Coordinates of C-alpha atoms in Angstrom, one line a residue:
X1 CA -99.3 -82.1 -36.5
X2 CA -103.2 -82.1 -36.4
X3 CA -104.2 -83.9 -33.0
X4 CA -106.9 -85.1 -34.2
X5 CA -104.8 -87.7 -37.2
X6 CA -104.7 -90.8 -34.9
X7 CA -102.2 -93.6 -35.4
X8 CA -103.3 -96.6 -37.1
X9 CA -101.4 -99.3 -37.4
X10 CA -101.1 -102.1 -35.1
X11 CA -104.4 -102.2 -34.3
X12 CA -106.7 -104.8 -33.7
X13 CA -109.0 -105.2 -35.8
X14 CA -107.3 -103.2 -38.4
X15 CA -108.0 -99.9 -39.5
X16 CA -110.6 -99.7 -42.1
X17 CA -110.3 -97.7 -45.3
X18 CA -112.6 -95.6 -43.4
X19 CA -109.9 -94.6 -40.8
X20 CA -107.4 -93.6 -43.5
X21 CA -109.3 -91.4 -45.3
X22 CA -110.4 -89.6 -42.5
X23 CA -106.8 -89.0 -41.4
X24 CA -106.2 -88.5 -44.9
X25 CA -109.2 -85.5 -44.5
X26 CA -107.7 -84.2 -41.8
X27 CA -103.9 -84.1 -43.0
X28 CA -105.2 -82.4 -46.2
X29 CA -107.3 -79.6 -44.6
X30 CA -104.0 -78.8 -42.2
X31 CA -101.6 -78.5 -45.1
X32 CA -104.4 -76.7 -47.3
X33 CA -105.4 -74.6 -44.1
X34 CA -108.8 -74.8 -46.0
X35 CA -111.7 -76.3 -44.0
X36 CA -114.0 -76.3 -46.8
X37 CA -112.2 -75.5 -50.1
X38 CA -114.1 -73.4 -52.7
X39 CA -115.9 -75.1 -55.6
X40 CA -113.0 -74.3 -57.5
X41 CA -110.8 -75.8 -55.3
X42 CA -113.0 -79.0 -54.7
X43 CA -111.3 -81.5 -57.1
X44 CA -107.9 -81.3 -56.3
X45 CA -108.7 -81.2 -52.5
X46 CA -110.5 -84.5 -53.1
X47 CA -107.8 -85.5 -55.4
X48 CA -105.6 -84.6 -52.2
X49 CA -107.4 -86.9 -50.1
X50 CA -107.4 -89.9 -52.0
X51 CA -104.1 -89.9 -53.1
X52 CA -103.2 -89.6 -49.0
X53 CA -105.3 -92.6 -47.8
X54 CA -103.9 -94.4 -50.9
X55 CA -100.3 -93.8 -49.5
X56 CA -101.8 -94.6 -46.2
X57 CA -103.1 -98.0 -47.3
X58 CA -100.2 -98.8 -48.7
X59 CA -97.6 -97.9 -45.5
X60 CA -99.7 -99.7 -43.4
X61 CA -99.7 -103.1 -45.5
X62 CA -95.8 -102.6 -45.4
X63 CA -95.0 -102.2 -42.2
X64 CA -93.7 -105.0 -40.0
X65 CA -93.8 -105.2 -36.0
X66 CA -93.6 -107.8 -33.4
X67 CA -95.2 -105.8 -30.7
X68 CA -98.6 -107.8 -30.1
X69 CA -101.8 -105.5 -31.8
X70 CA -103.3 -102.8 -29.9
X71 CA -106.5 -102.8 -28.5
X72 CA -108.6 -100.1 -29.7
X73 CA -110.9 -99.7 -26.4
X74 CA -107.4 -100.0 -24.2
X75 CA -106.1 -96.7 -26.0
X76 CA -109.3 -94.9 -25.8
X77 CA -109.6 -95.6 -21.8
X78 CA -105.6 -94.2 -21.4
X79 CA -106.6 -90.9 -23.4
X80 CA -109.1 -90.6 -21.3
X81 CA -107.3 -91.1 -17.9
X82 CA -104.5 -88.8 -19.6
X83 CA -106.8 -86.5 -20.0
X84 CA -108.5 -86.3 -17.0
X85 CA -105.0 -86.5 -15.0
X86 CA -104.3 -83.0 -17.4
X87 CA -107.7 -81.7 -16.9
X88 CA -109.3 -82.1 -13.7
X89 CA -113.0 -81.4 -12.7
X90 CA -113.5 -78.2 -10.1

């Protein structure tokens, strides 16, 4: 899957409609393998992309969870120490 498609639920504050279709962006252009679609292409990849952060919207406001919400910050810093554990400076 893409790496850059982030999870979004359980977050606090929620995701914004923003979030989903840029995930939604994402997911479309991995499955097209089209960064940029041709003009002739153009409306259905758009179509695409709605229609995914539409099912996204809608997955999110379903799911249930008692785990407490995740802080947006506090997953940003772990990336980040993950990544500089995996990567480190010369």
């Amino acid at each position: 899957m893409c790496r850059n498609i982030r999870p979004l639920f359980n977050y606090e504050p929620a995701s914004s409609p923003a979030d989903m279709e840029a995930a939604a962006l994402q997911y479309v252009r991995k499955v097209s393998g089209f960064r940029k679609p041709s003009a002739r292409n153009q409306p259905a990849f758009e179509r695409a992309i709605c229609e995914v952060a539409q099912a996204t919207a809608r997955l999110l406001e379903s799911l249930e969870t008692t785990a407490p919400p995740r802080s947006r910050e506090a997953e940003i810093a772990k990336a980040r120490a993950r990544n500089a554990a995996r990567f480190p400076r010369a």
